[in-house]
Amino acid sequence: MSDGPMKPSRRGFLKAAVAGSAAAFAGRASAATPDTAITELQPWMQALGEGVDARPYGTPSEFEGHVVRRNVEWLTADPVSSVNFTPLHELDGIFTPNGLCFERHHAGIAEIEPAKHRLMINGLVDTPLVFTMQDLMRFPRENHAYFLECAANSGMEWRGAQLNGCQFTHGMIHNVLYTGVPLRLLLEEAGVKTNGKWIMPEGADASAMTRSIPIEKALDDCLVAFKMNGEALRPEQGYPVRLVVPGWEGNMWVKWLRRIEVGDEPWHHREETSKYTDLLENGKARRFTWEMDAKSVITSPSPQAPITHGKGHTVITGVAWSGRGTIPRVDVTLDGGKNWQQARMSGPSLDKSMHRFYYEFDWDGSPLLLQSRAHDSTGYVQPTKDQLREWRGVNSIYHNNGIQTWYVNEQGVAENVEVS
Ligand SMILES: Nc1nc2c(c(=O)[nH]1)N[C@H]1C(S)=C(S)[C@@H](COP(=O)(O)O)O[C@H]1N2
Ligand SMILES: [Mo]
C-alpha cells in the first residue's frame, strides 16, 4: 500500500466525503464529520523543527521509506552480478531521482578514486590519448535528458504475465539529465583514421564491460558524462564517468569508462552475441538490436499502487519512451483494448527521454483491464505481446516492448495479467 503515512481517521473522512456528494474531491471539509487532522493542533505545529545544520545532504521524509529500489530474489543469485528495479509506481514527472535509478552490475560497484581515474582513446587514431578527469572538464559540455533502458526490461514477461508490479516488469529504466562532453570532441582530439568504423568502450570494473558501437553513433549524440541531475554520477551509475548512448540499449552505456578503442569492425564480444541478442524461432538471431522500441506502462494504478479511494474521480498515470525520438501520443484503454482514449501528455517532450501521461476518469467501481499504448515521433505504435510473439517467438528474454495489462478488481486491487 502506498498510503503509509495517512491516518485511518483521514482515510475514513475521504471515503465519507466522496460518498456524500457526487462531485466531491478529496479534501472537502464537512461540519458533520470533523477531521481532527485539520481541527486539532499537530505535534509539529507546537515544537521547533531541526535547523539548517541537521541535514547537510538531504534525504526523503521518513514517511517515504517504502520508496526504494527492490530486487527479485530468484533473479538475484549473486548481488554483484544482478539487478534492482526503479520504483516507477511511486514516481511522477519524467526524471528519476538519483538514489532510485535501477542498477545493473556484472561485477559489483567499482569504487573509483577520481584522481586516479583515466580515460584512454587508442586503436585506429592518429594520436592515442589519455585524459584525466580534469582534462575532460576542459572540453565544452552539454546537458541532455535521456532514458536508459536495459534490453532485458520486461524480459521475464515473454512467456506470460509473471511479476506483480511495474517496478519489476518495467523498472529496468531510469531517466536523468546528463552533463557530459560529446564523445565526438574527444574522438576528434585523437583523430579517427579513415578505416576507424567502430568503437569499443571498456569499463574499469572487474567485468571490463565491452561493446561495439558504430562510429556514426559515436560521432552523433554519445556523451562522456560525469553528472546526473546536476550532481556527480553515483558510484552505482559509473562514477566518475560513464558513456551515454541515447536511445540504445542500456548494456552499451559503459559505466566507469576507462578506455575507448577505435577499430575497423565490430568485436562480437559476449554482451553482443550470446547476451542481449534475440534468438528467433527459426534458430537465427536478430543481430545488433541497439535501438529501443517505443514502450509505455501505466504506473498507477498498478499492482503496487492499488486504488484505495473507492469509486469516483480517478487518476491514471504512466510513462512512455522511444529510442527513436519523442512520444507525441499515448492511448489508454479501460477494457483491455476494445475502446481507446487519448491520454494527456504533461511535462517536457524531449528526444529519447521519458514522457509522462495522465488519464482522468470517473470509476464506477467495476473491474478494469488497463493498458497504455505509445506512439512515437516516427509513427511507430507499441505492439501487443501477442504480436511480438508472432514476430519473434518466445526464446528471447530481451527487447519486450509489448503492451502491459493490469486487471483492477472492484476493490481497486491491481494484478499483472494478459488479454488476447
Ligand atoms: N562497466 C560496466 N558498465 C555497464 C554494466 C556493467 O556491469 N559494467 N552494466 C550494463 C548494463 S547491462 C546496463 S542495463 C546499464 C545499467 O546502468 P545503471 O546501473 O546505471 O542502471 O549499465 C551497463 N553498463
Ligand atoms: Mo542491461
Short mmCIF file of C-alpha atoms and ligand atoms in Angstrom, two decimals:
data_model
loop_
_atom_site.label_atom_id
_atom_site.label_comp_id
_atom_site.label_asym_id
_atom_site.label_seq_id
_atom_site.Cartn_x
_atom_site.Cartn_y
_atom_site.Cartn_z
CA MET A 1 0.00 0.00 0.00
CA SER A 2 1.29 3.43 -0.85
CA ASP A 3 -0.58 5.41 1.80
CA GLY A 4 1.51 4.52 4.85
CA PRO A 5 1.64 7.98 6.43
CA MET A 6 -2.13 8.57 6.13
CA LYS A 7 -4.00 8.15 9.40
CA PRO A 8 -7.01 5.79 9.26
CA SER A 9 -9.28 8.58 10.50
CA ARG A 10 -8.41 10.70 7.49
CA ARG A 11 -8.98 7.84 5.07
CA GLY A 12 -12.37 7.35 6.62
CA PHE A 13 -13.16 11.02 6.14
CA LEU A 14 -12.19 10.93 2.46
CA LYS A 15 -14.45 7.94 1.83
CA ALA A 16 -17.34 9.66 3.60
CA ALA A 17 -16.84 12.88 1.67
CA VAL A 18 -16.79 11.11 -1.68
CA ALA A 19 -19.89 9.11 -0.86
CA GLY A 20 -21.73 12.25 0.31
CA SER A 21 -21.53 14.20 -2.92
CA ALA A 22 -21.18 13.06 -6.49
CA ALA A 23 -18.84 15.93 -7.39
CA ALA A 24 -16.76 15.62 -4.23
CA PHE A 25 -12.99 15.68 -4.44
CA ALA A 26 -10.76 14.51 -1.61
CA GLY A 27 -10.16 17.29 0.89
CA ARG A 28 -13.60 18.95 1.17
CA ALA A 29 -14.38 19.73 4.84
CA SER A 30 -17.69 18.77 6.37
CA ALA A 31 -19.06 20.08 9.70
CA ALA A 32 -20.86 16.80 10.33
CA THR A 33 -17.65 14.72 10.33
CA PRO A 34 -14.88 16.93 11.69
CA ASP A 35 -11.42 15.94 10.52
CA THR A 36 -9.08 16.07 13.50
CA ALA A 37 -6.15 16.45 11.13
CA ILE A 38 -7.41 19.99 10.48
CA THR A 39 -9.32 20.78 13.68
CA GLU A 40 -6.57 19.79 16.15
CA LEU A 41 -3.04 21.09 16.61
CA GLN A 42 -0.48 18.57 15.42
CA PRO A 43 2.84 17.94 17.27
CA TRP A 44 4.88 19.58 14.50
CA MET A 45 2.91 22.81 14.98
CA GLN A 46 3.92 23.04 18.63
CA ALA A 47 7.68 22.48 18.62
CA LEU A 48 10.62 23.92 16.74
CA GLY A 49 11.97 21.79 13.96
CA GLU A 50 15.56 20.84 13.14
CA GLY A 51 17.88 23.59 11.96
CA VAL A 52 19.73 24.05 8.70
CA ASP A 53 22.72 22.15 10.01
CA ALA A 54 20.79 18.90 10.59
CA ARG A 55 20.86 17.58 7.01
CA PRO A 56 23.95 18.58 5.02
CA TYR A 57 22.89 16.16 2.29
CA GLY A 58 19.10 15.92 2.20
CA THR A 59 17.21 12.65 2.23
CA PRO A 60 13.48 11.96 1.74
CA SER A 61 10.89 12.18 4.52
CA GLU A 62 10.79 9.17 6.85
CA PHE A 63 7.26 8.58 5.54
CA GLU A 64 8.72 7.83 2.11
CA GLY A 65 10.84 4.94 3.36
CA HIS A 66 8.93 2.48 1.18
CA VAL A 67 10.10 4.27 -1.99
CA VAL A 68 13.18 2.19 -2.67
CA ARG A 69 14.88 0.13 -5.33
CA ARG A 70 13.98 -3.53 -4.97
CA ASN A 71 15.28 -6.74 -6.45
CA VAL A 72 13.63 -10.03 -7.28
CA GLU A 73 15.00 -12.78 -5.08
CA TRP A 74 15.04 -15.55 -7.66
CA LEU A 75 16.82 -13.25 -10.12
CA THR A 76 19.49 -12.33 -7.59
CA ALA A 77 21.61 -15.44 -7.16
CA ASP A 78 24.58 -13.15 -6.50
CA PRO A 79 24.03 -9.42 -5.89
CA VAL A 80 27.32 -8.37 -7.51
CA SER A 81 26.09 -9.73 -10.81
CA SER A 82 22.48 -8.71 -10.65
CA VAL A 83 19.86 -6.00 -10.98
CA ASN A 84 17.48 -3.97 -8.87
CA PHE A 85 14.48 -2.02 -10.09
CA THR A 86 13.32 1.62 -10.13
CA PRO A 87 10.09 2.11 -8.07
CA LEU A 88 8.19 3.54 -11.06
CA HIS A 89 4.85 3.19 -9.26
CA GLU A 90 5.91 5.79 -6.68
CA LEU A 91 7.37 8.36 -9.08
CA ASP A 92 5.84 11.16 -11.10
CA GLY A 93 7.05 13.63 -13.69
CA ILE A 94 9.81 12.44 -16.02
CA PHE A 95 13.04 12.44 -14.02
CA THR A 96 14.31 9.59 -11.84
CA PRO A 97 15.84 10.71 -8.54
CA ASN A 98 19.49 9.66 -8.44
CA GLY A 99 19.12 7.35 -5.45
CA LEU A 100 16.25 5.46 -7.13
CA CYS A 101 17.85 4.72 -10.50
CA PHE A 102 17.85 0.96 -11.06
CA GLU A 103 21.27 -0.69 -11.02
CA ARG A 104 22.65 -3.42 -13.20
CA HIS A 105 26.11 -4.66 -12.36
CA HIS A 106 28.05 -7.51 -13.91
CA ALA A 107 30.78 -7.39 -11.25
CA GLY A 108 29.53 -5.13 -8.49
CA ILE A 109 30.06 -1.39 -7.99
CA ALA A 110 33.58 -0.18 -8.74
CA GLU A 111 34.62 2.40 -6.11
CA ILE A 112 36.91 4.64 -8.12
CA GLU A 113 39.11 7.42 -6.82
CA PRO A 114 38.64 10.13 -9.45
CA ALA A 115 42.21 11.47 -9.17
CA LYS A 116 43.43 8.01 -10.20
CA HIS A 117 40.91 7.50 -12.97
CA ARG A 118 41.93 7.84 -16.62
CA LEU A 119 40.13 7.59 -19.94
CA MET A 120 42.24 6.31 -22.82
CA ILE A 121 41.45 6.50 -26.53
CA ASN A 122 43.52 4.12 -28.64
CA GLY A 123 43.37 1.93 -31.74
CA LEU A 124 42.80 3.45 -35.18
CA VAL A 125 43.54 7.05 -34.17
CA ASP A 126 46.28 9.49 -35.19
CA THR A 127 47.23 10.22 -31.56
CA PRO A 128 46.36 7.83 -28.74
CA LEU A 129 45.31 9.96 -25.75
CA VAL A 130 44.90 9.55 -22.01
CA PHE A 131 42.59 12.00 -20.23
CA THR A 132 42.39 12.78 -16.53
CA MET A 133 39.00 13.84 -15.13
CA GLN A 134 40.36 17.39 -15.08
CA ASP A 135 41.25 17.13 -18.78
CA LEU A 136 37.66 16.05 -19.58
CA MET A 137 36.25 19.06 -17.70
CA ARG A 138 38.07 21.41 -20.07
CA PHE A 139 36.09 20.31 -23.11
CA PRO A 140 32.78 22.05 -23.92
CA ARG A 141 29.97 20.17 -22.24
CA GLU A 142 26.27 19.68 -22.93
CA ASN A 143 23.12 18.80 -21.00
CA HIS A 144 20.60 16.24 -22.25
CA ALA A 145 17.87 14.18 -20.61
CA TYR A 146 17.83 10.56 -21.77
CA PHE A 147 16.24 7.32 -20.65
CA LEU A 148 18.43 4.27 -20.13
CA GLU A 149 16.53 1.00 -20.51
CA CYS A 150 18.13 -2.42 -20.09
CA ALA A 151 17.29 -4.64 -23.07
CA ALA A 152 16.14 -7.24 -20.51
CA ASN A 153 13.46 -4.89 -19.11
CA SER A 154 10.14 -6.84 -19.15
CA GLY A 155 12.18 -9.86 -20.23
CA MET A 156 10.62 -12.09 -17.58
CA GLU A 157 7.21 -11.47 -19.19
CA TRP A 158 7.88 -13.00 -22.62
CA ARG A 159 6.02 -16.25 -21.92
CA GLY A 160 3.21 -14.71 -19.90
CA ALA A 161 2.37 -12.36 -17.03
CA GLN A 162 4.73 -13.07 -14.18
CA LEU A 163 5.95 -10.32 -11.84
CA ASN A 164 3.35 -8.37 -9.91
CA GLY A 165 4.26 -4.71 -10.14
CA CYS A 166 5.54 -2.23 -12.71
CA GLN A 167 8.67 -1.81 -10.59
CA PHE A 168 9.55 -5.39 -11.53
CA THR A 169 8.03 -5.63 -15.00
CA HIS A 170 9.27 -2.21 -16.22
CA GLY A 171 11.69 -0.87 -13.61
CA MET A 172 14.93 -1.51 -15.51
CA ILE A 173 14.76 2.07 -16.75
CA HIS A 174 15.78 5.48 -15.48
CA ASN A 175 15.64 8.95 -16.96
CA VAL A 176 18.06 11.63 -15.86
CA LEU A 177 19.65 14.84 -17.08
CA TYR A 178 23.25 14.13 -18.07
CA THR A 179 26.08 16.63 -18.23
CA GLY A 180 28.98 15.48 -20.32
CA VAL A 181 31.36 16.04 -23.19
CA PRO A 182 30.21 14.96 -26.66
CA LEU A 183 32.24 11.83 -27.47
CA ARG A 184 32.75 13.36 -30.93
CA LEU A 185 35.01 16.08 -29.44
CA LEU A 186 37.27 13.51 -27.75
CA LEU A 187 37.46 11.36 -30.88
CA GLU A 188 38.28 14.43 -32.96
CA GLU A 189 41.03 15.31 -30.50
CA ALA A 190 42.57 11.86 -31.06
CA GLY A 191 41.84 11.94 -34.81
CA VAL A 192 39.95 8.87 -36.06
CA LYS A 193 41.70 7.22 -39.03
CA THR A 194 39.63 6.75 -42.20
CA ASN A 195 39.32 3.00 -41.56
CA GLY A 196 38.09 3.64 -37.98
CA LYS A 197 34.47 2.47 -38.28
CA TRP A 198 33.69 1.14 -34.80
CA ILE A 199 34.44 1.99 -31.19
CA MET A 200 34.72 -0.32 -28.22
CA PRO A 201 34.12 1.34 -24.84
CA GLU A 202 35.51 -0.57 -21.85
CA GLY A 203 34.62 -0.29 -18.16
CA ALA A 204 37.09 -0.13 -15.26
CA ASP A 205 35.05 -2.54 -13.12
CA ALA A 206 36.03 -6.18 -12.69
CA SER A 207 33.67 -7.16 -15.54
CA ALA A 208 35.63 -4.98 -18.02
CA MET A 209 32.33 -4.46 -19.84
CA THR A 210 32.86 -4.00 -23.58
CA ARG A 211 30.53 -3.38 -26.51
CA SER A 212 30.93 -2.48 -30.20
CA ILE A 213 29.34 0.80 -31.32
CA PRO A 214 29.37 2.08 -34.92
CA ILE A 215 31.39 5.26 -35.41
CA GLU A 216 28.33 7.09 -36.81
CA LYS A 217 26.57 6.79 -33.44
CA ALA A 218 29.76 7.67 -31.54
CA LEU A 219 30.12 10.88 -33.56
CA ASP A 220 26.41 11.67 -33.43
CA ASP A 221 24.97 12.05 -29.91
CA CYS A 222 27.02 9.92 -27.46
CA LEU A 223 28.21 11.69 -24.33
CA VAL A 224 31.04 11.01 -21.93
CA ALA A 225 29.02 12.02 -18.87
CA PHE A 226 30.12 12.86 -15.34
CA LYS A 227 27.00 14.47 -13.88
CA MET A 228 23.45 13.15 -13.46
CA ASN A 229 20.64 15.53 -12.47
CA GLY A 230 23.29 18.15 -11.76
CA GLU A 231 25.47 16.25 -9.29
CA ALA A 232 28.31 13.78 -9.74
CA LEU A 233 27.28 10.36 -11.07
CA ARG A 234 26.51 7.97 -8.25
CA PRO A 235 29.04 5.12 -7.81
CA GLU A 236 26.24 2.73 -8.86
CA GLN A 237 25.84 4.62 -12.14
CA GLY A 238 29.52 4.66 -13.10
CA TYR A 239 31.27 7.37 -11.07
CA PRO A 240 33.31 9.23 -12.12
CA VAL A 241 32.39 8.85 -15.80
CA ARG A 242 30.10 6.76 -17.99
CA LEU A 243 29.19 6.52 -21.64
CA VAL A 244 25.71 7.75 -22.65
CA VAL A 245 24.34 6.14 -25.82
CA PRO A 246 20.97 7.88 -26.35
CA GLY A 247 18.03 5.65 -27.27
CA TRP A 248 20.18 2.48 -27.40
CA GLU A 249 20.06 -0.49 -25.04
CA GLY A 250 21.45 0.08 -21.55
CA ASN A 251 24.20 -2.51 -21.82
CA MET A 252 26.08 -0.22 -24.25
CA TRP A 253 26.19 2.64 -21.71
CA VAL A 254 29.51 1.52 -20.25
CA LYS A 255 29.98 2.65 -16.65
CA TRP A 256 33.32 3.53 -15.01
CA LEU A 257 34.51 4.24 -18.57
CA ARG A 258 38.30 3.81 -18.84
CA ARG A 259 39.06 3.12 -22.49
CA ILE A 260 37.68 3.59 -25.97
CA GLU A 261 39.31 1.61 -28.73
CA VAL A 262 38.71 2.55 -32.35
CA GLY A 263 38.60 -0.38 -34.77
CA ASP A 264 37.58 -1.28 -38.30
CA GLU A 265 34.97 -3.93 -37.45
CA PRO A 266 32.77 -5.00 -34.53
CA TRP A 267 34.40 -7.13 -31.84
CA HIS A 268 31.46 -9.52 -31.32
CA HIS A 269 32.03 -9.76 -27.59
CA ARG A 270 29.90 -11.75 -25.19
CA GLU A 271 27.41 -8.97 -24.45
CA GLU A 272 26.53 -8.51 -28.13
CA THR A 273 26.37 -12.16 -29.14
CA SER A 274 25.31 -14.67 -26.50
CA LYS A 275 23.67 -11.90 -24.43
CA TYR A 276 21.36 -9.03 -25.40
CA THR A 277 20.57 -10.86 -28.63
CA ASP A 278 17.17 -12.33 -29.54
CA LEU A 279 17.15 -15.92 -30.74
CA LEU A 280 14.20 -16.37 -33.12
CA GLU A 281 12.01 -19.45 -33.65
CA ASN A 282 13.90 -20.47 -36.82
CA GLY A 283 17.20 -20.64 -34.95
CA LYS A 284 18.50 -17.37 -36.38
CA ALA A 285 19.25 -14.44 -34.12
CA ARG A 286 18.44 -10.78 -34.58
CA ARG A 287 21.81 -9.06 -34.90
CA PHE A 288 22.65 -5.65 -33.40
CA THR A 289 19.28 -4.68 -31.93
CA TRP A 290 20.52 -1.46 -30.42
CA GLU A 291 17.62 0.99 -30.68
CA MET A 292 14.96 0.63 -28.00
CA ASP A 293 11.47 0.45 -29.50
CA ALA A 294 8.66 2.67 -28.20
CA LYS A 295 7.09 1.42 -24.99
CA SER A 296 4.81 2.59 -22.20
CA VAL A 297 3.36 1.40 -18.92
CA ILE A 298 0.67 2.58 -16.52
CA THR A 299 2.46 3.17 -13.22
CA SER A 300 -0.67 3.94 -11.17
CA PRO A 301 -2.96 2.21 -10.61
CA SER A 302 -0.78 -0.90 -10.76
CA PRO A 303 -0.20 -3.93 -8.52
CA GLN A 304 1.96 -1.97 -6.05
CA ALA A 305 -0.26 1.12 -6.32
CA PRO A 306 -3.90 -0.03 -5.99
CA ILE A 307 -6.91 2.30 -6.00
CA THR A 308 -7.58 2.97 -2.31
CA HIS A 309 -10.14 5.80 -2.54
CA GLY A 310 -13.09 3.81 -3.86
CA LYS A 311 -15.07 4.71 -6.94
CA GLY A 312 -15.35 8.19 -8.39
CA HIS A 313 -12.75 10.54 -9.78
CA THR A 314 -9.63 8.50 -10.54
CA VAL A 315 -6.26 9.46 -11.96
CA ILE A 316 -4.40 7.06 -14.22
CA THR A 317 -0.77 7.90 -14.93
CA GLY A 318 2.19 6.33 -16.63
CA VAL A 319 5.35 6.77 -18.64
CA ALA A 320 6.30 6.27 -22.27
CA TRP A 321 9.56 6.44 -24.19
CA SER A 322 11.16 5.67 -27.54
CA GLY A 323 14.76 5.19 -28.62
CA ARG A 324 13.86 6.82 -31.92
CA GLY A 325 12.51 10.19 -30.80
CA THR A 326 9.69 11.69 -28.80
CA ILE A 327 6.24 10.41 -27.77
CA PRO A 328 3.57 12.71 -29.22
CA ARG A 329 0.73 10.43 -28.12
CA VAL A 330 -0.28 7.70 -25.69
CA ASP A 331 -3.65 5.92 -25.73
CA VAL A 332 -5.27 4.36 -22.68
CA THR A 333 -7.93 1.64 -22.55
CA LEU A 334 -10.05 0.64 -19.54
CA ASP A 335 -11.46 -2.50 -21.16
CA GLY A 336 -8.47 -4.46 -22.40
CA GLY A 337 -8.20 -2.77 -25.79
CA LYS A 338 -11.80 -2.61 -27.02
CA ASN A 339 -12.00 1.18 -26.65
CA TRP A 340 -9.01 3.53 -26.63
CA GLN A 341 -8.88 7.13 -25.43
CA GLN A 342 -6.06 9.58 -25.92
CA ALA A 343 -4.16 10.34 -22.72
CA ARG A 344 -2.97 13.81 -21.74
CA MET A 345 0.80 14.32 -22.05
CA SER A 346 2.36 16.57 -19.42
CA GLY A 347 5.95 17.72 -18.96
CA PRO A 348 8.83 18.30 -21.37
CA SER A 349 8.70 16.21 -24.55
CA LEU A 350 12.41 15.57 -25.12
CA ASP A 351 14.14 13.40 -27.70
CA LYS A 352 14.89 9.88 -26.36
CA SER A 353 13.64 10.86 -22.93
CA MET A 354 10.80 9.64 -20.74
CA HIS A 355 7.35 11.19 -21.21
CA ARG A 356 4.56 11.42 -18.63
CA PHE A 357 0.88 10.86 -19.39
CA TYR A 358 -2.35 11.14 -17.40
CA TYR A 359 -5.89 9.96 -17.96
CA GLU A 360 -8.61 11.06 -15.54
CA PHE A 361 -11.99 9.34 -15.40
CA ASP A 362 -14.94 8.55 -13.14
CA TRP A 363 -14.56 4.97 -11.99
CA ASP A 364 -17.92 3.23 -11.48
CA GLY A 365 -16.27 0.53 -9.38
CA SER A 366 -16.47 -2.22 -11.99
CA PRO A 367 -13.36 -4.24 -12.91
CA LEU A 368 -10.88 -2.67 -15.31
CA LEU A 369 -8.37 -4.02 -17.80
CA LEU A 370 -5.93 -1.13 -18.04
CA GLN A 371 -3.45 -0.76 -20.88
CA SER A 372 -1.42 2.03 -22.43
CA ARG A 373 -0.12 2.23 -26.00
CA ALA A 374 2.68 4.57 -27.06
CA HIS A 375 3.03 6.22 -30.47
CA ASP A 376 6.47 7.64 -31.23
CA SER A 377 7.51 10.53 -33.47
CA THR A 378 8.42 8.13 -36.32
CA GLY A 379 4.80 6.85 -36.43
CA TYR A 380 5.69 3.52 -34.76
CA VAL A 381 2.93 2.17 -32.49
CA GLN A 382 3.68 -0.06 -29.49
CA PRO A 383 2.63 -3.64 -30.34
CA THR A 384 0.71 -6.16 -28.25
CA LYS A 385 2.63 -9.00 -26.62
CA ASP A 386 0.86 -11.45 -28.93
CA GLN A 387 2.11 -9.54 -31.98
CA LEU A 388 5.65 -9.60 -30.60
CA ARG A 389 5.46 -13.35 -30.01
CA GLU A 390 4.19 -13.85 -33.54
CA TRP A 391 7.17 -11.95 -34.95
CA ARG A 392 9.90 -13.22 -32.65
CA GLY A 393 8.72 -16.35 -30.81
CA VAL A 394 9.41 -16.75 -27.11
CA ASN A 395 13.09 -17.78 -26.99
CA SER A 396 14.37 -14.35 -26.08
CA ILE A 397 14.35 -12.52 -22.79
CA TYR A 398 15.27 -9.22 -24.46
CA HIS A 399 13.52 -6.31 -26.18
CA ASN A 400 10.00 -6.94 -24.93
CA ASN A 401 8.12 -3.68 -25.55
CA GLY A 402 4.64 -5.24 -25.68
CA ILE A 403 1.54 -3.59 -24.21
CA GLN A 404 1.16 -4.27 -20.47
CA THR A 405 -2.24 -5.11 -18.91
CA TRP A 406 -3.29 -4.54 -15.28
CA TYR A 407 -6.52 -6.10 -14.06
CA VAL A 408 -8.17 -3.93 -11.40
CA ASN A 409 -10.92 -5.58 -9.34
CA GLU A 410 -13.94 -3.97 -7.57
CA GLN A 411 -11.78 -3.30 -4.51
CA GLY A 412 -9.19 -1.45 -6.57
CA VAL A 413 -6.58 -4.20 -6.21
CA ALA A 414 -4.46 -4.50 -9.36
CA GLU A 415 -2.79 -7.55 -10.84
CA ASN A 416 -0.48 -8.35 -13.76
CA VAL A 417 -2.49 -10.24 -16.41
CA GLU A 418 -2.63 -10.71 -20.15
CA VAL A 419 -5.56 -10.41 -22.54
CA SER A 420 -5.66 -11.88 -26.01
N1 LIG B 1 31.30 -1.18 -16.70
C1 LIG B 1 30.03 -1.62 -16.72
N2 LIG B 1 29.14 -0.95 -17.46
C2 LIG B 1 27.85 -1.35 -17.51
C3 LIG B 1 27.42 -2.51 -16.83
C4 LIG B 1 28.38 -3.19 -16.03
O1 LIG B 1 28.08 -4.19 -15.36
N3 LIG B 1 29.68 -2.73 -16.00
N4 LIG B 1 26.11 -2.93 -16.96
C5 LIG B 1 25.43 -2.51 -18.19
C6 LIG B 1 24.02 -2.83 -18.25
S1 LIG B 1 23.60 -4.41 -18.69
C7 LIG B 1 23.05 -1.87 -18.09
S2 LIG B 1 21.43 -2.22 -18.33
C8 LIG B 1 23.41 -0.49 -17.66
C9 LIG B 1 22.74 -0.20 -16.34
O2 LIG B 1 23.03 1.10 -15.92
P1 LIG B 1 22.64 1.55 -14.45
O3 LIG B 1 23.30 0.64 -13.48
O4 LIG B 1 23.04 2.98 -14.35
O5 LIG B 1 21.15 1.40 -14.34
O6 LIG B 1 24.81 -0.30 -17.50
C10 LIG B 1 25.61 -1.01 -18.44
N5 LIG B 1 26.99 -0.63 -18.27
MO MO B 2 21.37 -4.47 -19.22
#
